[in-house]
Amino acid sequence: MSSTSEPQKILVLRLGSMGDIIHSLPAVSALRASFPSAMIGWAIEERWAPLLSSPEARFAARGEGKPLVDILHIVNTRAWRNAWLSGETWREIKDTVTGLRAAQYDVAIDIQGAMKSAVLGRLARPRRRFGFAQPWEGAATMFYSHQVQPTGTHIADRNWSLATAAGATARPEHLFPIPIDPVAEAWADAKLRECGFKEFAIVNPGAGWGSKCWPAERFGEVAKRLATNGIASVINAGPGEEELGKAVENASGGAAMQLSTTLSELIALTRRATLFIGGDTGPLHLAVALNTPSVALFGPTDPARNGPYGGRAVVVRSPQSVTTYKRSAAMEGGLSSITAEEVLAAAGEILGKTIA
């Protein structure tokens, strides 16, 4: 692509969720490196916006609080679907489209591959619209001017295919900046002082599917053993996972404590963690992106495609596990066969010491 056709204003469409957004960041970091003077906007759901910007930096220039993109276009598609006939919904949609068009993007890159993201990209009226040739929802291709055949195995590398199709020449970075929120950073420091933690692990028992969840009692057993080695455990349980978090807390015999956080607070806490242990879910990929030593527990999903991308991580997966992307509620057999001893050995490996 010649310099005269380099994109000046790029719209990225990846509305959610946490892990998917994080696996999109390497491609967008390649766009930023390839086109340092370009204006990059990102359409994203409100709940995930802290992955791109601290609240204070949302309308400021790029910096520590908003390191990668220039503009955030906040959408709320879940609320819009639930109140489709509401006047407020239509006002919000109109304001979103107005904001997208006002930015005058010349390129849109739909990493999500869904109808809702593809439609938003089309409504923005860029000259060129890039998307996968076989997107998540096949009908989305109707809204692309350029259909891209992805290369690579890992989803982050496949996302990078869209960036290269749009002219990016830089390779994707395995480590990329995550926003620093001074308020959340101060909260994390104060919370750790209050708890008296010097070294601590974050254990994350939940996941989007039940088949990706390792048994709560084994998380508790791991927390007990870590405690005897001077490493406290904080249980991260997202909305709706409080009972699961409580089960881990009970199984740990008090060695682990459940802590409710905002996403910005979770980012700050994860920066400070000695270790992260969890399955294939957003907080794991956040930990890897922050270069926090991590033990990744995999079952039905393939770590070669969806696993840690860079960072310091050890993947634990049973040979019994069978790759499937069906959203099953039942625990996957191979994952359930992984023992606490195997996880502790992996933790020792990544930390460079024996967990007694």
CSV table of N, CA and C in Angstrom, one decimal, residues 50-197:
chain,number,residue,atom,x,y,z
A,50,PRO,N,-12.7,0.2,30.3
A,50,PRO,CA,-11.5,0.3,31.1
A,50,PRO,C,-10.3,-0.4,30.5
A,51,LEU,N,-10.5,-1.4,29.6
A,51,LEU,CA,-9.4,-2.0,28.9
A,51,LEU,C,-8.7,-1.1,27.9
A,52,LEU,N,-9.4,0.0,27.6
A,52,LEU,CA,-8.8,0.9,26.6
A,52,LEU,C,-8.5,2.3,27.2
A,53,SER,N,-9.2,2.7,28.3
A,53,SER,CA,-9.0,4.0,28.8
A,53,SER,C,-9.5,4.0,30.3
A,54,SER,N,-8.8,4.8,31.1
A,54,SER,CA,-9.3,5.1,32.4
A,54,SER,C,-10.4,6.1,32.3
A,55,PRO,N,-11.3,6.2,33.3
A,55,PRO,CA,-12.4,7.2,33.1
A,55,PRO,C,-11.9,8.6,32.9
A,56,GLU,N,-10.9,9.0,33.7
A,56,GLU,CA,-10.4,10.4,33.6
A,56,GLU,C,-9.8,10.7,32.2
A,57,ALA,N,-9.3,9.7,31.5
A,57,ALA,CA,-8.6,9.9,30.3
A,57,ALA,C,-9.4,9.8,29.1
A,58,ARG,N,-10.7,9.4,29.2
A,58,ARG,CA,-11.5,9.0,28.1
A,58,ARG,C,-11.6,10.1,27.0
A,59,PHE,N,-11.6,11.4,27.4
A,59,PHE,CA,-11.7,12.5,26.5
A,59,PHE,C,-10.4,13.3,26.3
A,60,ALA,N,-9.3,12.7,26.9
A,60,ALA,CA,-8.0,13.3,26.8
A,60,ALA,C,-7.2,12.8,25.6
A,61,ALA,N,-6.0,13.4,25.4
A,61,ALA,CA,-5.1,12.8,24.4
A,61,ALA,C,-4.6,11.5,24.9
A,62,ARG,N,-3.9,10.8,24.0
A,62,ARG,CA,-3.3,9.5,24.4
A,62,ARG,C,-2.2,9.7,25.4
A,63,GLY,N,-2.1,8.8,26.3
A,63,GLY,CA,-1.2,8.8,27.4
A,63,GLY,C,-1.3,7.6,28.2
A,64,GLU,N,-0.8,7.6,29.4
A,64,GLU,CA,-0.8,6.4,30.3
A,64,GLU,C,-2.2,5.9,30.5
A,65,GLY,N,-3.2,6.8,30.6
A,65,GLY,CA,-4.6,6.5,30.9
A,65,GLY,C,-5.3,6.0,29.6
A,66,LYS,N,-4.8,6.3,28.5
A,66,LYS,CA,-5.4,5.9,27.2
A,66,LYS,C,-4.3,5.7,26.2
A,67,PRO,N,-3.6,4.6,26.3
A,67,PRO,CA,-2.3,4.5,25.5
A,67,PRO,C,-2.4,4.1,24.1
A,68,LEU,N,-3.5,3.5,23.6
A,68,LEU,CA,-3.5,2.9,22.3
A,68,LEU,C,-4.4,3.6,21.3
A,69,VAL,N,-5.6,4.1,21.7
A,69,VAL,CA,-6.6,4.7,20.8
A,69,VAL,C,-6.8,6.1,21.2
A,70,ASP,N,-7.4,6.8,20.2
A,70,ASP,CA,-7.7,8.2,20.4
A,70,ASP,C,-9.1,8.5,20.8
A,71,ILE,N,-10.0,7.7,20.3
A,71,ILE,CA,-11.5,7.9,20.5
A,71,ILE,C,-12.1,6.6,20.9
A,72,LEU,N,-13.0,6.7,21.9
A,72,LEU,CA,-13.8,5.5,22.3
A,72,LEU,C,-15.3,5.9,21.9
A,73,HIS,N,-15.9,4.9,21.1
A,73,HIS,CA,-17.3,5.0,20.8
A,73,HIS,C,-18.0,4.0,21.7
A,74,ILE,N,-18.7,4.5,22.7
A,74,ILE,CA,-19.3,3.6,23.7
A,74,ILE,C,-20.7,3.2,23.1
A,75,VAL,N,-20.9,1.9,23.1
A,75,VAL,CA,-22.2,1.3,22.7
A,75,VAL,C,-22.7,0.4,23.9
A,76,ASN,N,-24.0,0.2,23.8
A,76,ASN,CA,-24.6,-0.6,24.9
A,76,ASN,C,-25.7,-1.5,24.2
A,77,THR,N,-25.2,-2.5,23.4
A,77,THR,CA,-26.1,-3.3,22.6
A,77,THR,C,-27.0,-4.2,23.4
A,78,ARG,N,-26.5,-4.6,24.6
A,78,ARG,CA,-27.3,-5.5,25.4
A,78,ARG,C,-28.6,-4.7,25.9
A,79,ALA,N,-28.4,-3.5,26.4
A,79,ALA,CA,-29.5,-2.7,26.8
A,79,ALA,C,-30.4,-2.3,25.6
A,80,TRP,N,-29.8,-2.1,24.5
A,80,TRP,CA,-30.6,-1.7,23.3
A,80,TRP,C,-31.5,-2.9,22.9
A,81,ARG,N,-31.0,-4.1,23.0
A,81,ARG,CA,-31.8,-5.3,22.6
A,81,ARG,C,-33.0,-5.5,23.6
A,82,ASN,N,-32.7,-5.2,24.9
A,82,ASN,CA,-33.7,-5.4,25.9
A,82,ASN,C,-34.8,-4.3,25.9
A,83,ALA,N,-34.5,-3.2,25.3
A,83,ALA,CA,-35.5,-2.1,25.2
A,83,ALA,C,-35.6,-1.5,23.8
A,84,TRP,N,-35.8,-2.4,22.9
A,84,TRP,CA,-35.7,-2.0,21.5
A,84,TRP,C,-36.7,-0.9,21.1
A,85,LEU,N,-37.9,-0.9,21.7
A,85,LEU,CA,-38.9,0.1,21.3
A,85,LEU,C,-38.8,1.4,22.1
A,86,SER,N,-37.8,1.5,23.0
A,86,SER,CA,-37.7,2.7,23.9
A,86,SER,C,-37.1,3.9,23.1
A,87,GLY,N,-37.7,5.0,23.4
A,87,GLY,CA,-37.2,6.2,22.7
A,87,GLY,C,-35.8,6.5,23.1
A,88,GLU,N,-35.4,6.2,24.4
A,88,GLU,CA,-34.1,6.4,24.9
A,88,GLU,C,-33.1,5.6,24.1
A,89,THR,N,-33.5,4.3,23.8
A,89,THR,CA,-32.6,3.4,23.0
A,89,THR,C,-32.3,4.0,21.7
A,90,TRP,N,-33.3,4.5,21.0
A,90,TRP,CA,-33.1,5.1,19.6
A,90,TRP,C,-32.3,6.4,19.7
A,91,ARG,N,-32.5,7.1,20.7
A,91,ARG,CA,-31.7,8.3,20.9
A,91,ARG,C,-30.2,8.0,21.1
A,92,GLU,N,-29.9,6.9,21.9
A,92,GLU,CA,-28.6,6.5,22.1
A,92,GLU,C,-28.0,6.0,20.8
A,93,ILE,N,-28.7,5.2,20.0
A,93,ILE,CA,-28.2,4.7,18.7
A,93,ILE,C,-27.9,5.8,17.8
A,94,LYS,N,-28.8,6.8,17.7
A,94,LYS,CA,-28.6,7.9,16.8
A,94,LYS,C,-27.4,8.7,17.2
A,95,ASP,N,-27.2,8.9,18.5
A,95,ASP,CA,-26.0,9.6,19.0
A,95,ASP,C,-24.7,8.8,18.6
A,96,THR,N,-24.8,7.5,18.8
A,96,THR,CA,-23.6,6.6,18.4
A,96,THR,C,-23.3,6.8,17.0
A,97,VAL,N,-24.3,6.7,16.1
A,97,VAL,CA,-24.0,6.8,14.7
A,97,VAL,C,-23.5,8.1,14.3
A,98,THR,N,-24.1,9.2,14.9
A,98,THR,CA,-23.6,10.5,14.6
A,98,THR,C,-22.2,10.7,15.0
A,99,GLY,N,-21.8,10.1,16.2
A,99,GLY,CA,-20.4,10.2,16.6
A,99,GLY,C,-19.4,9.5,15.6
A,100,LEU,N,-19.9,8.3,15.2
A,100,LEU,CA,-19.1,7.5,14.2
A,100,LEU,C,-18.9,8.3,12.9
A,101,ARG,N,-19.9,8.9,12.4
A,101,ARG,CA,-19.8,9.6,11.1
A,101,ARG,C,-19.0,10.9,11.3
A,102,ALA,N,-19.2,11.5,12.4
A,102,ALA,CA,-18.4,12.8,12.6
A,102,ALA,C,-16.9,12.6,12.6
A,103,ALA,N,-16.5,11.4,13.0
A,103,ALA,CA,-15.0,11.1,13.0
A,103,ALA,C,-14.5,11.0,11.6
A,104,GLN,N,-15.3,10.7,10.6
A,104,GLN,CA,-14.9,10.6,9.2
A,104,GLN,C,-13.8,9.6,9.0
A,105,TYR,N,-14.1,8.4,9.4
A,105,TYR,CA,-13.2,7.3,9.2
A,105,TYR,C,-13.0,6.9,7.8
A,106,ASP,N,-11.8,6.6,7.4
A,106,ASP,CA,-11.6,6.1,6.0
A,106,ASP,C,-11.5,4.6,6.0
A,107,VAL,N,-11.2,4.0,7.1
A,107,VAL,CA,-11.1,2.5,7.2
A,107,VAL,C,-11.9,2.0,8.5
A,108,ALA,N,-12.6,0.9,8.3
A,108,ALA,CA,-13.2,0.2,9.5
A,108,ALA,C,-12.7,-1.2,9.5
A,109,ILE,N,-12.3,-1.7,10.6
A,109,ILE,CA,-11.8,-3.1,10.8
A,109,ILE,C,-12.7,-3.8,11.8
A,110,ASP,N,-13.5,-4.7,11.3
A,110,ASP,CA,-14.5,-5.5,12.1
A,110,ASP,C,-13.8,-6.7,12.6
A,111,ILE,N,-13.2,-6.7,13.8
A,111,ILE,CA,-12.6,-7.9,14.4
A,111,ILE,C,-13.6,-8.8,15.0
A,112,GLN,N,-14.8,-8.3,15.4
A,112,GLN,CA,-15.8,-9.1,16.0
A,112,GLN,C,-16.5,-10.1,15.0
A,113,GLY,N,-16.8,-9.6,13.9
A,113,GLY,CA,-17.4,-10.5,12.9
A,113,GLY,C,-18.8,-10.8,13.2
A,114,ALA,N,-19.5,-9.9,13.8
A,114,ALA,CA,-20.9,-10.1,14.2
A,114,ALA,C,-21.8,-9.1,13.4
A,115,MET,N,-23.1,-9.4,13.2
A,115,MET,CA,-23.9,-8.5,12.5
A,115,MET,C,-23.9,-7.1,13.2
A,116,LYS,N,-24.0,-7.1,14.5
A,116,LYS,CA,-24.0,-5.7,15.2
A,116,LYS,C,-22.8,-4.9,14.9
A,117,SER,N,-21.6,-5.6,14.9
A,117,SER,CA,-20.4,-4.8,14.7
A,117,SER,C,-20.3,-4.4,13.2
A,118,ALA,N,-20.6,-5.3,12.3
A,118,ALA,CA,-20.6,-5.1,10.9
A,118,ALA,C,-21.5,-3.9,10.5
A,119,VAL,N,-22.7,-3.9,11.1
A,119,VAL,CA,-23.7,-2.8,10.8
A,119,VAL,C,-23.1,-1.5,11.2
A,120,LEU,N,-22.6,-1.5,12.5
A,120,LEU,CA,-22.0,-0.2,13.0
A,120,LEU,C,-20.9,0.3,12.1
A,121,GLY,N,-20.0,-0.7,11.6
A,121,GLY,CA,-19.0,-0.3,10.7
A,121,GLY,C,-19.5,0.3,9.4
A,122,ARG,N,-20.6,-0.2,8.9
A,122,ARG,CA,-21.2,0.3,7.6
A,122,ARG,C,-21.8,1.6,7.9
A,123,LEU,N,-22.5,1.8,9.0
A,123,LEU,CA,-23.1,3.1,9.4
A,123,LEU,C,-22.1,4.2,9.5
A,124,ALA,N,-20.9,3.9,9.9
A,124,ALA,CA,-19.9,4.9,10.0
A,124,ALA,C,-19.5,5.5,8.7
A,125,ARG,N,-19.8,4.8,7.6
A,125,ARG,CA,-19.5,5.3,6.2
A,125,ARG,C,-18.0,5.5,5.9
A,126,PRO,N,-17.2,4.5,6.3
A,126,PRO,CA,-15.8,4.6,5.8
A,126,PRO,C,-15.7,4.1,4.4
A,127,ARG,N,-14.6,4.5,3.7
A,127,ARG,CA,-14.4,4.1,2.3
A,127,ARG,C,-14.2,2.6,2.2
A,128,ARG,N,-13.4,2.0,3.2
A,128,ARG,CA,-13.1,0.6,3.1
A,128,ARG,C,-13.4,0.0,4.4
A,129,ARG,N,-14.0,-1.2,4.3
A,129,ARG,CA,-14.5,-1.9,5.5
A,129,ARG,C,-13.9,-3.4,5.4
A,130,PHE,N,-13.1,-3.7,6.4
A,130,PHE,CA,-12.4,-5.0,6.4
A,130,PHE,C,-13.0,-5.9,7.4
A,131,GLY,N,-13.2,-7.2,7.0
A,131,GLY,CA,-13.7,-8.2,7.9
A,131,GLY,C,-13.3,-9.6,7.4
A,132,PHE,N,-13.5,-10.6,8.3
A,132,PHE,CA,-13.1,-11.9,7.9
A,132,PHE,C,-14.0,-12.5,6.8
A,133,ALA,N,-13.4,-13.3,5.9
A,133,ALA,CA,-14.2,-13.9,4.9
A,133,ALA,C,-15.2,-14.9,5.4
A,134,GLN,N,-14.9,-15.5,6.6
A,134,GLN,CA,-15.8,-16.4,7.3
A,134,GLN,C,-16.0,-15.9,8.7
A,135,PRO,N,-16.8,-14.8,8.9
A,135,PRO,CA,-16.9,-14.2,10.2
A,135,PRO,C,-17.8,-15.1,11.1
A,136,TRP,N,-17.8,-14.7,12.4
A,136,TRP,CA,-18.6,-15.4,13.4
A,136,TRP,C,-20.1,-15.5,12.9
A,137,GLU,N,-20.6,-14.5,12.4
A,137,GLU,CA,-22.0,-14.5,11.8
A,137,GLU,C,-21.8,-14.3,10.3
A,138,GLY,N,-22.1,-15.3,9.5
A,138,GLY,CA,-21.8,-15.2,8.1
A,138,GLY,C,-22.4,-14.0,7.3
A,139,ALA,N,-23.6,-13.6,7.7
A,139,ALA,CA,-24.3,-12.5,7.0
A,139,ALA,C,-23.5,-11.2,7.2
A,140,ALA,N,-22.6,-11.1,8.1
A,140,ALA,CA,-21.8,-9.9,8.3
A,140,ALA,C,-21.0,-9.5,7.1
A,141,THR,N,-20.7,-10.5,6.2
A,141,THR,CA,-19.9,-10.2,5.0
A,141,THR,C,-20.6,-9.2,4.1
A,142,MET,N,-21.9,-9.1,4.2
A,142,MET,CA,-22.6,-8.2,3.3
A,142,MET,C,-22.2,-6.8,3.5
A,143,PHE,N,-21.6,-6.5,4.7
A,143,PHE,CA,-21.3,-5.1,5.0
A,143,PHE,C,-19.8,-4.8,4.8
A,144,TYR,N,-19.0,-5.8,4.3
A,144,TYR,CA,-17.6,-5.5,4.1
A,144,TYR,C,-17.3,-5.2,2.6
A,145,SER,N,-16.4,-4.3,2.4
A,145,SER,CA,-15.9,-4.1,1.1
A,145,SER,C,-14.6,-5.0,0.8
A,146,HIS,N,-14.0,-5.4,1.9
A,146,HIS,CA,-12.8,-6.3,1.7
A,146,HIS,C,-13.0,-7.5,2.7
A,147,GLN,N,-13.0,-8.7,2.1
A,147,GLN,CA,-13.1,-9.9,2.9
A,147,GLN,C,-11.8,-10.6,3.0
A,148,VAL,N,-11.3,-10.8,4.2
A,148,VAL,CA,-9.9,-11.3,4.5
A,148,VAL,C,-9.9,-12.7,4.9
A,149,GLN,N,-9.0,-13.5,4.3
A,149,GLN,CA,-8.8,-14.8,4.7
A,149,GLN,C,-7.7,-14.8,5.8
A,150,PRO,N,-8.0,-15.1,7.0
A,150,PRO,CA,-6.9,-15.0,8.1
A,150,PRO,C,-5.9,-16.1,8.0
A,151,THR,N,-4.7,-15.8,8.5
A,151,THR,CA,-3.6,-16.7,8.6
A,151,THR,C,-3.2,-16.9,10.1
A,152,GLY,N,-2.5,-17.9,10.4
A,152,GLY,CA,-2.1,-18.2,11.7
A,152,GLY,C,-3.1,-19.1,12.5
A,153,THR,N,-2.6,-19.6,13.6
A,153,THR,CA,-3.5,-20.4,14.4
A,153,THR,C,-4.1,-19.7,15.6
A,154,HIS,N,-3.3,-18.9,16.3
A,154,HIS,CA,-3.8,-18.2,17.5
A,154,HIS,C,-4.8,-17.1,17.0
A,155,ILE,N,-5.8,-16.9,17.8
A,155,ILE,CA,-6.8,-15.9,17.4
A,155,ILE,C,-6.2,-14.5,17.3
A,156,ALA,N,-5.2,-14.2,18.1
A,156,ALA,CA,-4.6,-12.8,18.0
A,156,ALA,C,-3.8,-12.7,16.7
A,157,ASP,N,-3.2,-13.7,16.2
A,157,ASP,CA,-2.5,-13.7,14.9
A,157,ASP,C,-3.5,-13.6,13.8
A,158,ARG,N,-4.7,-14.3,13.9
A,158,ARG,CA,-5.7,-14.2,12.9
A,158,ARG,C,-6.3,-12.8,12.9
A,159,ASN,N,-6.5,-12.2,14.0
A,159,ASN,CA,-6.9,-10.8,14.0
A,159,ASN,C,-5.9,-9.9,13.3
A,160,TRP,N,-4.6,-10.2,13.5
A,160,TRP,CA,-3.6,-9.4,12.9
A,160,TRP,C,-3.7,-9.4,11.4
A,161,SER,N,-4.3,-10.5,10.8
A,161,SER,CA,-4.5,-10.5,9.4
A,161,SER,C,-5.4,-9.4,8.9
A,162,LEU,N,-6.3,-9.0,9.7
A,162,LEU,CA,-7.2,-7.8,9.3
A,162,LEU,C,-6.3,-6.5,9.2
A,163,ALA,N,-5.4,-6.4,10.2
A,163,ALA,CA,-4.6,-5.2,10.3
A,163,ALA,C,-3.6,-5.2,9.1
A,164,THR,N,-3.1,-6.3,8.7
A,164,THR,CA,-2.2,-6.3,7.5
A,164,THR,C,-2.9,-6.1,6.2
A,165,ALA,N,-4.1,-6.6,6.2
A,165,ALA,CA,-5.0,-6.3,5.0
A,165,ALA,C,-5.2,-4.8,4.8
A,166,ALA,N,-5.3,-4.1,5.9
A,166,ALA,CA,-5.5,-2.7,5.9
A,166,ALA,C,-4.2,-1.9,5.7
A,167,GLY,N,-3.1,-2.6,5.6
A,167,GLY,CA,-1.8,-1.9,5.3
A,167,GLY,C,-0.8,-1.9,6.4
A,168,ALA,N,-1.1,-2.5,7.6
A,168,ALA,CA,-0.2,-2.5,8.7
A,168,ALA,C,1.0,-3.4,8.3
A,169,THR,N,2.2,-2.9,8.6
A,169,THR,CA,3.5,-3.6,8.3
A,169,THR,C,4.1,-4.1,9.6
A,170,ALA,N,3.8,-3.5,10.7
A,170,ALA,CA,4.4,-4.0,12.0
A,170,ALA,C,3.8,-5.3,12.4
A,171,ARG,N,4.6,-6.1,13.1
A,171,ARG,CA,4.1,-7.3,13.7
A,171,ARG,C,3.4,-7.1,15.0
A,172,PRO,N,2.5,-8.0,15.4
A,172,PRO,CA,1.8,-7.8,16.6
A,172,PRO,C,2.7,-7.9,17.8
A,173,GLU,N,2.6,-7.1,18.8
A,173,GLU,CA,3.3,-7.2,20.0
A,173,GLU,C,2.7,-8.2,21.0
A,174,HIS,N,3.5,-9.0,21.7
A,174,HIS,CA,2.9,-9.9,22.7
A,174,HIS,C,2.7,-9.2,24.0
A,175,LEU,N,3.3,-8.0,24.2
A,175,LEU,CA,3.1,-7.2,25.4
A,175,LEU,C,2.7,-5.8,24.8
A,176,PHE,N,1.6,-5.3,25.3
A,176,PHE,CA,1.1,-4.0,24.8
A,176,PHE,C,0.5,-3.3,26.0
A,177,PRO,N,0.4,-2.0,25.9
A,177,PRO,CA,0.0,-1.2,27.1
A,177,PRO,C,-1.5,-1.4,27.4
A,178,ILE,N,-1.7,-1.5,28.7
A,178,ILE,CA,-3.0,-1.5,29.3
A,178,ILE,C,-3.2,-0.2,30.1
A,179,PRO,N,-4.3,0.5,30.1
A,179,PRO,CA,-4.4,1.8,30.7
A,179,PRO,C,-4.1,1.7,32.2
A,180,ILE,N,-3.5,2.8,32.7
A,180,ILE,CA,-3.2,3.0,34.1
A,180,ILE,C,-4.3,4.0,34.7
A,181,ASP,N,-5.0,3.6,35.6
A,181,ASP,CA,-6.1,4.4,36.3
A,181,ASP,C,-5.5,4.8,37.6
A,182,PRO,N,-5.1,6.0,37.9
A,182,PRO,CA,-4.6,6.4,39.2
A,182,PRO,C,-5.5,6.1,40.3
A,183,VAL,N,-6.8,6.3,40.2
A,183,VAL,CA,-7.7,6.0,41.3
A,183,VAL,C,-7.7,4.5,41.6
A,184,ALA,N,-7.7,3.7,40.6
A,184,ALA,CA,-7.7,2.2,40.9
A,184,ALA,C,-6.4,1.8,41.4
A,185,GLU,N,-5.3,2.4,40.9
A,185,GLU,CA,-3.9,2.0,41.4
A,185,GLU,C,-3.8,2.4,42.9
A,186,ALA,N,-4.3,3.5,43.3
A,186,ALA,CA,-4.3,3.9,44.7
A,186,ALA,C,-5.1,3.0,45.6
A,187,TRP,N,-6.3,2.6,45.0
A,187,TRP,CA,-7.2,1.6,45.7
A,187,TRP,C,-6.4,0.3,46.0
A,188,ALA,N,-5.7,-0.2,44.9
A,188,ALA,CA,-5.0,-1.5,45.1
A,188,ALA,C,-4.0,-1.4,46.1
A,189,ASP,N,-3.2,-0.3,46.1
A,189,ASP,CA,-2.1,-0.2,47.1
A,189,ASP,C,-2.7,-0.2,48.6
A,190,ALA,N,-3.8,0.6,48.7
A,190,ALA,CA,-4.5,0.7,50.0
A,190,ALA,C,-5.0,-0.6,50.5
A,191,LYS,N,-5.7,-1.4,49.5
A,191,LYS,CA,-6.3,-2.7,49.9
A,191,LYS,C,-5.2,-3.7,50.3
A,192,LEU,N,-4.1,-3.7,49.6
A,192,LEU,CA,-3.0,-4.6,49.9
A,192,LEU,C,-2.4,-4.3,51.3
A,193,ARG,N,-2.3,-3.0,51.6
A,193,ARG,CA,-1.8,-2.6,52.9
A,193,ARG,C,-2.7,-3.1,54.0
A,194,GLU,N,-4.0,-2.8,53.7
A,194,GLU,CA,-5.1,-3.2,54.7
A,194,GLU,C,-5.0,-4.7,55.0
A,195,CYS,N,-4.8,-5.5,53.9
A,195,CYS,CA,-4.8,-7.0,54.1
A,195,CYS,C,-3.5,-7.5,54.6
A,196,GLY,N,-2.5,-6.7,54.5
A,196,GLY,CA,-1.1,-7.1,54.9
A,196,GLY,C,-0.5,-8.1,53.9
A,197,PHE,N,-0.9,-8.0,52.6
A,197,PHE,CA,-0.3,-9.0,51.7
A,197,PHE,C,1.0,-8.4,51.1
